[in-house]
mmCIF file of C-alpha atoms in Angstrom:
data_model
loop_
_atom_site.group_PDB
_atom_site.id
_atom_site.type_symbol
_atom_site.label_atom_id
_atom_site.label_comp_id
_atom_site.label_asym_id
_atom_site.label_seq_id
_atom_site.Cartn_x
_atom_site.Cartn_y
_atom_site.Cartn_z
ATOM 1 C CA UNK D 143 113.892 112.751 86.830
ATOM 2 C CA UNK D 144 110.214 111.584 86.276
ATOM 3 C CA UNK D 145 110.988 108.098 85.941
ATOM 4 C CA UNK D 146 112.916 108.986 89.831
ATOM 5 C CA UNK D 147 109.575 109.809 91.041
ATOM 6 C CA UNK D 148 107.507 107.513 89.740
ATOM 7 C CA UNK D 149 109.707 104.782 91.164
ATOM 8 C CA UNK D 150 109.446 106.256 94.548
ATOM 9 C CA UNK D 151 105.575 106.953 94.823
ATOM 10 C CA UNK D 152 105.002 103.334 93.356
ATOM 11 C CA UNK D 153 107.150 101.743 96.275
ATOM 12 C CA UNK D 154 105.907 103.867 98.620
ATOM 13 C CA UNK D 155 102.058 103.046 97.534
ATOM 14 C CA UNK D 156 102.478 99.391 97.604
ATOM 15 C CA UNK D 157 104.958 99.156 100.716
ATOM 16 C CA UNK D 158 102.026 101.266 102.278
ATOM 17 C CA UNK D 159 99.094 99.088 100.782
ATOM 18 C CA UNK D 160 101.371 95.585 102.269
ATOM 19 C CA UNK D 161 101.779 97.050 105.415
ATOM 20 C CA UNK D 162 97.863 97.918 105.969
ATOM 21 C CA UNK D 163 96.981 94.569 105.232
ATOM 22 C CA UNK D 164 99.446 93.077 107.415
ATOM 23 C CA UNK D 165 99.428 95.469 110.173
ATOM 24 C CA UNK D 166 97.933 94.081 113.636
ATOM 25 C CA UNK D 167 96.430 97.288 114.567
ATOM 26 C CA UNK D 168 94.059 98.831 112.928
ATOM 27 C CA UNK D 169 94.648 102.608 113.756
ATOM 28 C CA UNK D 170 98.008 102.080 112.023
ATOM 29 C CA UNK D 171 95.993 100.218 109.090
ATOM 30 C CA UNK D 172 94.334 103.024 108.789
ATOM 31 C CA UNK D 173 97.280 105.603 108.638
ATOM 32 C CA UNK D 174 98.900 103.582 106.546
ATOM 33 C CA UNK D 175 96.039 103.659 103.766
ATOM 34 C CA UNK D 176 96.270 107.856 104.247
ATOM 35 C CA UNK D 177 100.179 107.175 103.407
ATOM 36 C CA UNK D 178 98.680 104.811 99.968
ATOM 37 C CA UNK D 179 95.913 107.769 99.235
ATOM 38 C CA UNK D 180 98.507 110.514 99.711
ATOM 39 C CA UNK D 181 101.252 108.791 97.448
ATOM 40 C CA UNK D 182 98.715 108.143 94.483
ATOM 41 C CA UNK D 183 97.602 111.325 94.994
ATOM 42 C CA UNK D 184 101.250 112.236 93.920
ATOM 43 C CA UNK D 185 100.970 110.081 90.795
ATOM 44 C CA UNK D 186 97.975 111.915 89.759
ATOM 45 C CA UNK D 187 100.087 114.689 89.854
ATOM 46 C CA UNK D 188 102.692 113.248 87.700
ATOM 47 C CA UNK D 189 99.817 112.275 85.190
ATOM 48 C CA UNK D 190 99.321 116.207 85.575
ATOM 49 C CA UNK D 191 95.496 115.365 86.654
ATOM 50 C CA UNK D 192 95.943 118.185 89.337
ATOM 51 C CA UNK D 193 92.194 118.709 90.300
ATOM 52 C CA UNK D 194 91.644 115.275 90.933
ATOM 53 C CA UNK D 195 95.260 115.226 92.996
ATOM 54 C CA UNK D 196 93.478 117.765 95.356
ATOM 55 C CA UNK D 197 90.294 116.136 95.849
ATOM 56 C CA UNK D 198 91.983 113.015 96.215
ATOM 57 C CA UNK D 199 93.676 114.348 99.102
ATOM 58 C CA UNK D 200 91.017 116.905 100.400
ATOM 59 C CA UNK D 201 88.081 114.414 100.239
ATOM 60 C CA UNK D 202 89.888 110.418 100.774
ATOM 61 C CA UNK D 203 93.040 111.225 102.741
ATOM 62 C CA UNK D 204 90.726 113.757 104.445
ATOM 63 C CA UNK D 205 87.452 113.169 104.776
ATOM 64 C CA UNK D 206 87.150 109.820 104.502
ATOM 65 C CA UNK D 207 89.975 108.423 106.676
ATOM 66 C CA UNK D 208 88.860 110.635 109.307
ATOM 67 C CA UNK D 209 85.417 109.203 108.863
ATOM 68 C CA UNK D 210 87.259 105.486 109.505
ATOM 69 C CA UNK D 211 89.368 106.602 112.153
ATOM 70 C CA UNK D 212 86.506 108.046 114.251
ATOM 71 C CA UNK D 213 84.805 104.823 113.817
ATOM 72 C CA UNK D 214 87.567 103.022 115.121
ATOM 73 C CA UNK D 215 87.700 105.205 118.154
ATOM 74 C CA UNK D 216 84.374 104.834 119.120
ATOM 75 C CA UNK D 217 84.505 101.029 118.614
ATOM 76 C CA UNK D 218 87.702 100.167 120.392
ATOM 77 C CA UNK D 219 88.339 97.151 119.398
ATOM 78 C CA UNK D 220 90.534 94.750 120.647
ATOM 79 C CA UNK D 221 93.610 93.095 118.129
ATOM 80 C CA UNK D 222 93.082 90.718 115.235
ATOM 81 C CA UNK D 223 95.316 87.804 116.536
ATOM 82 C CA UNK D 224 94.070 85.001 114.838
ATOM 83 C CA UNK D 225 95.540 86.000 111.403
ATOM 84 C CA UNK D 226 99.329 86.258 112.846
ATOM 85 C CA UNK D 227 98.874 83.242 115.452
ATOM 86 C CA UNK D 228 98.976 80.500 112.920
ATOM 87 C CA UNK D 229 99.064 79.900 109.310
ATOM 88 C CA UNK D 230 96.296 78.045 107.503
ATOM 89 C CA UNK D 231 95.292 76.675 104.304
ATOM 90 C CA UNK D 232 93.055 79.607 104.049
ATOM 91 C CA UNK D 233 95.412 82.257 104.134
ATOM 92 C CA UNK D 234 97.914 80.184 101.724
ATOM 93 C CA UNK D 235 94.752 79.904 99.390
ATOM 94 C CA UNK D 236 94.241 83.646 99.333
ATOM 95 C CA UNK D 237 97.989 84.275 98.647
ATOM 96 C CA UNK D 238 97.881 81.914 95.478
ATOM 97 C CA UNK D 239 94.674 83.387 94.443
ATOM 98 C CA UNK D 240 96.108 87.043 94.492
ATOM 99 C CA UNK D 241 99.261 85.707 92.830
ATOM 100 C CA UNK D 242 97.059 84.141 90.111
ATOM 101 C CA UNK D 243 95.214 87.013 89.421
ATOM 102 C CA UNK D 244 98.023 89.235 89.482
ATOM 103 C CA UNK D 245 99.602 87.489 86.739
ATOM 104 C CA UNK D 246 96.400 86.974 85.158
ATOM 105 C CA UNK D 247 96.273 90.914 85.263
ATOM 106 C CA UNK D 248 99.593 91.336 84.064
ATOM 107 C CA UNK D 249 99.860 88.884 81.484
ATOM 108 C CA UNK D 250 96.608 90.801 79.946
ATOM 109 C CA UNK D 251 98.786 93.321 79.912
ATOM 110 C CA UNK D 252 101.563 92.366 78.249
ATOM 111 C CA UNK D 253 99.217 90.968 75.522
ATOM 112 C CA UNK D 254 97.692 94.445 73.991
ATOM 113 C CA UNK D 255 100.940 96.791 75.171
ATOM 114 C CA UNK D 256 100.923 97.725 71.559
ATOM 115 C CA UNK D 257 97.366 98.608 71.581
ATOM 116 C CA UNK D 258 97.841 101.379 74.609
ATOM 117 C CA UNK D 259 98.047 104.671 73.657
ATOM 118 C CA UNK D 260 101.048 107.021 73.613
ATOM 119 C CA UNK D 261 101.631 109.848 75.428
ATOM 120 C CA UNK D 262 99.377 112.784 74.453
ATOM 121 C CA UNK D 263 100.293 116.114 73.459
ATOM 122 C CA UNK D 264 97.635 117.918 75.114
ATOM 123 C CA UNK D 265 98.040 116.022 78.358
ATOM 124 C CA UNK D 266 99.167 118.711 80.475
ATOM 125 C CA UNK D 267 95.469 120.874 79.564
ATOM 126 C CA UNK D 268 93.183 117.822 80.128
ATOM 127 C CA UNK D 269 93.924 117.627 84.069
ATOM 128 C CA UNK D 270 92.905 121.348 84.732
ATOM 129 C CA UNK D 271 90.120 122.630 86.732
ATOM 130 C CA UNK D 272 89.038 124.730 83.858
ATOM 131 C CA UNK D 273 88.933 121.802 81.473
ATOM 132 C CA UNK D 274 87.066 119.703 84.250
ATOM 133 C CA UNK D 275 84.276 122.492 85.016
ATOM 134 C CA UNK D 276 83.923 123.417 81.519
ATOM 135 C CA UNK D 277 82.649 119.813 80.693
ATOM 136 C CA UNK D 278 81.160 118.706 84.019
ATOM 137 C CA UNK D 279 79.144 121.913 83.961
ATOM 138 C CA UNK D 280 78.163 121.409 80.466
ATOM 139 C CA UNK D 281 77.790 118.143 79.291
ATOM 140 C CA UNK D 282 77.400 115.849 82.493
ATOM 141 C CA UNK D 283 75.345 118.564 84.222
ATOM 142 C CA UNK D 284 72.300 115.948 85.284
ATOM 143 C CA UNK D 285 75.034 113.311 86.173
ATOM 144 C CA UNK D 286 76.530 116.059 88.822
ATOM 145 C CA UNK D 287 72.799 116.675 90.134
ATOM 146 C CA UNK D 288 72.370 113.871 90.623
ATOM 147 C CA UNK D 289 75.333 113.388 92.629
ATOM 148 C CA UNK D 290 74.220 115.777 95.073
ATOM 149 C CA UNK D 291 71.318 113.972 95.902
ATOM 150 C CA UNK D 292 73.164 110.499 96.247
ATOM 151 C CA UNK D 293 74.917 112.118 98.833
ATOM 152 C CA UNK D 294 72.286 113.828 100.764
ATOM 153 C CA UNK D 295 70.391 110.269 100.439
ATOM 154 C CA UNK D 296 73.812 108.779 101.589
ATOM 155 C CA UNK D 297 73.697 111.292 104.821
ATOM 156 C CA UNK D 298 69.961 110.634 105.906
ATOM 157 C CA UNK D 299 70.543 106.836 105.301
ATOM 158 C CA UNK D 300 73.213 106.997 107.914
ATOM 159 C CA UNK D 301 72.194 108.661 110.631
ATOM 160 C CA UNK D 302 68.786 106.431 110.134
ATOM 161 C CA UNK D 303 70.893 103.385 110.239
ATOM 162 C CA UNK D 304 73.180 104.424 112.866
ATOM 163 C CA UNK D 305 71.332 106.491 115.311
ATOM 164 C CA UNK D 306 70.629 104.793 118.809
ATOM 165 C CA UNK D 307 67.236 103.502 119.476
ATOM 166 C CA UNK D 308 66.146 103.705 123.042
ATOM 167 C CA UNK D 309 64.372 100.720 123.943
ATOM 168 C CA UNK D 310 60.282 100.541 123.844
ATOM 169 C CA UNK D 311 60.377 99.422 127.815
ATOM 170 C CA UNK D 312 62.789 102.172 128.702
ATOM 171 C CA UNK D 313 59.598 104.919 127.672
ATOM 172 C CA UNK D 314 58.822 105.266 131.286
ATOM 173 C CA UNK D 315 54.575 106.579 131.592
ATOM 174 C CA UNK F 215 108.764 109.606 79.285
ATOM 175 C CA UNK F 216 107.265 106.787 81.375
ATOM 176 C CA UNK F 217 104.857 104.529 78.980
ATOM 177 C CA UNK F 218 101.658 103.707 80.356
ATOM 178 C CA UNK F 219 102.010 100.325 81.213
ATOM 179 C CA UNK F 220 103.838 101.401 84.232
ATOM 180 C CA UNK F 221 101.042 103.029 85.701
ATOM 181 C CA UNK F 222 98.929 100.090 84.632
ATOM 182 C CA UNK F 223 101.069 97.640 86.230
ATOM 183 C CA UNK F 224 101.138 99.733 89.740
ATOM 184 C CA UNK F 225 97.471 99.723 88.800
ATOM 185 C CA UNK F 226 97.309 95.732 89.401
ATOM 186 C CA UNK F 227 99.434 95.092 91.722
ATOM 187 C CA UNK F 228 97.437 97.733 94.213
ATOM 188 C CA UNK F 229 94.450 96.115 93.009
ATOM 189 C CA UNK F 230 95.594 92.759 94.374
ATOM 190 C CA UNK F 231 97.111 93.728 97.464
ATOM 191 C CA UNK F 232 93.602 94.801 98.105
ATOM 192 C CA UNK F 233 91.998 91.883 97.251
ATOM 193 C CA UNK F 234 94.209 89.435 99.018
ATOM 194 C CA UNK F 235 93.615 91.756 101.991
ATOM 195 C CA UNK F 236 89.789 91.539 101.893
ATOM 196 C CA UNK F 237 90.210 87.366 101.809
ATOM 197 C CA UNK F 238 92.802 87.165 104.619
ATOM 198 C CA UNK F 239 91.505 89.839 107.174
ATOM 199 C CA UNK F 240 88.519 89.164 109.560
ATOM 200 C CA UNK F 241 88.431 92.882 110.704
ATOM 201 C CA UNK F 242 84.814 94.403 109.030
ATOM 202 C CA UNK F 243 86.751 97.637 109.206
ATOM 203 C CA UNK F 244 89.846 96.922 107.635
ATOM 204 C CA UNK F 245 87.990 94.720 105.378
ATOM 205 C CA UNK F 246 86.475 97.975 104.330
ATOM 206 C CA UNK F 247 89.384 99.664 103.547
ATOM 207 C CA UNK F 248 90.684 96.997 101.664
ATOM 208 C CA UNK F 249 87.506 97.733 99.407
ATOM 209 C CA UNK F 250 89.000 101.468 99.303
ATOM 210 C CA UNK F 251 92.038 100.114 97.836
ATOM 211 C CA UNK F 252 90.740 98.571 95.334
ATOM 212 C CA UNK F 253 88.409 101.274 94.155
ATOM 213 C CA UNK F 254 91.512 103.740 94.222
ATOM 214 C CA UNK F 255 93.537 101.074 92.379
ATOM 215 C CA UNK F 256 90.612 101.701 89.653
ATOM 216 C CA UNK F 257 90.525 105.590 89.786
ATOM 217 C CA UNK F 258 94.532 105.272 88.955
ATOM 218 C CA UNK F 259 94.318 103.394 85.841
ATOM 219 C CA UNK F 260 91.280 105.420 84.657
ATOM 220 C CA UNK F 261 93.129 108.708 85.116
ATOM 221 C CA UNK F 262 96.148 106.897 83.145
ATOM 222 C CA UNK F 263 94.105 106.404 80.296
ATOM 223 C CA UNK F 264 92.721 109.852 80.420
ATOM 224 C CA UNK F 265 96.133 111.358 80.510
ATOM 225 C CA UNK F 266 97.250 109.409 77.703
ATOM 226 C CA UNK F 267 94.483 109.336 75.563
ATOM 227 C CA UNK F 268 94.204 113.398 76.574
ATOM 228 C CA UNK F 269 90.476 112.861 76.716
ATOM 229 C CA UNK F 270 88.951 114.866 79.776
ATOM 230 C CA UNK F 271 86.479 112.281 80.008
ATOM 231 C CA UNK F 272 87.923 109.590 82.117
ATOM 232 C CA UNK F 273 88.739 112.196 85.177
ATOM 233 C CA UNK F 274 85.194 112.859 85.187
ATOM 234 C CA UNK F 275 84.321 109.732 85.853
ATOM 235 C CA UNK F 276 87.238 109.168 88.454
ATOM 236 C CA UNK F 277 85.230 112.742 89.749
ATOM 237 C CA UNK F 278 81.730 110.485 90.294
ATOM 238 C CA UNK F 279 83.225 107.933 91.430
ATOM 239 C CA UNK F 280 84.660 109.531 94.435
ATOM 240 C CA UNK F 281 81.619 111.231 95.107
ATOM 241 C CA UNK F 282 80.100 107.435 95.185
ATOM 242 C CA UNK F 283 83.247 105.954 97.174
ATOM 243 C CA UNK F 284 82.129 109.069 99.837
ATOM 244 C CA UNK F 285 78.745 107.915 100.212
ATOM 245 C CA UNK F 286 79.765 104.288 100.372
ATOM 246 C CA UNK F 287 82.285 104.451 102.987
ATOM 247 C CA UNK F 288 79.552 107.048 104.864
ATOM 248 C CA UNK F 289 76.952 103.978 104.900
ATOM 249 C CA UNK F 290 79.250 101.283 105.344
ATOM 250 C CA UNK F 291 80.285 102.537 108.503
ATOM 251 C CA UNK F 292 77.102 103.072 109.606
ATOM 252 C CA UNK F 293 76.238 99.633 108.964
ATOM 253 C CA UNK F 294 79.704 98.685 111.018
ATOM 254 C CA UNK F 295 78.470 100.767 113.774
ATOM 255 C CA UNK F 296 75.215 98.894 113.864
ATOM 256 C CA UNK F 297 76.412 95.893 113.401
ATOM 257 C CA UNK F 298 78.569 96.296 116.655
ATOM 258 C CA UNK F 299 75.576 97.181 118.464
ATOM 259 C CA UNK F 300 73.744 94.464 118.171
ATOM 260 C CA UNK F 301 76.619 91.795 118.320
ATOM 261 C CA UNK F 302 79.764 93.449 120.052
ATOM 262 C CA UNK F 303 82.092 92.891 117.651
ATOM 263 C CA UNK F 304 83.307 93.718 113.902
ATOM 264 C CA UNK F 305 84.732 90.198 113.797
ATOM 265 C CA UNK F 306 83.593 88.716 110.423
ATOM 266 C CA UNK F 307 83.524 85.143 111.570
ATOM 267 C CA UNK F 308 81.438 86.246 114.764
ATOM 268 C CA UNK F 309 78.424 87.530 112.679
ATOM 269 C CA UNK F 310 76.929 84.416 112.239
ATOM 270 C CA UNK F 311 73.208 85.305 112.182
ATOM 271 C CA UNK F 312 71.942 83.898 108.662
ATOM 272 C CA UNK F 313 75.049 80.907 108.435
ATOM 273 C CA UNK F 314 73.662 77.976 108.784
#
């Protein structure tokens, strides 16, 4: 049963990722990325990481992707044609490079396959909100507070970069 | 039970798809989404190791990586917006101010 669920989620994730990079329309790409993030959240649930699965859906599939869609809507981008019309050497090189890197990753994975951990008996206690919160608010409290500062700085920086500056000449005196 | 190898293989495949997307696309926003895809693939392998070791630290790292990804998305999109305002395009071949 678990294996079937995993295969279903994996096929969904890989298919939506491929659709994302090959889709002509930017909005379709963004929606397929949402599907990909949701199926990865399902894989997290299979790994009994309940807290991270929920955070993945809330933060990634919710907040970040809404931000992406807003920017796509604001920019009103025309569709990208050059990629789909002619096959260039560049694209073939890109696919070959990807295939080489995938082969390298899978080869090194096959080399260490007997060093990988077996399933731990306390897997189901690790991913709960209690376990994560317990460690997060004791051992990693400083890093957690730094995250708050980082997010504040990001919001202020984004406002500074993206705000519309009036031209000096428009300031009538 | 599923072996951990399958999770790592899935992570590697999704990472490679994101990499190919960065290489072939010319729209800056899609390139940005591919970077998010690669971040997610790495998060997946971290969660898999954390669960199979029974150690919570890996999931804490994923939590912080999510926070950094959110900050990065906000700043990146603001930069894309600023470039679009100057250039009227997000096609990366047309953003050639620093090219000689």
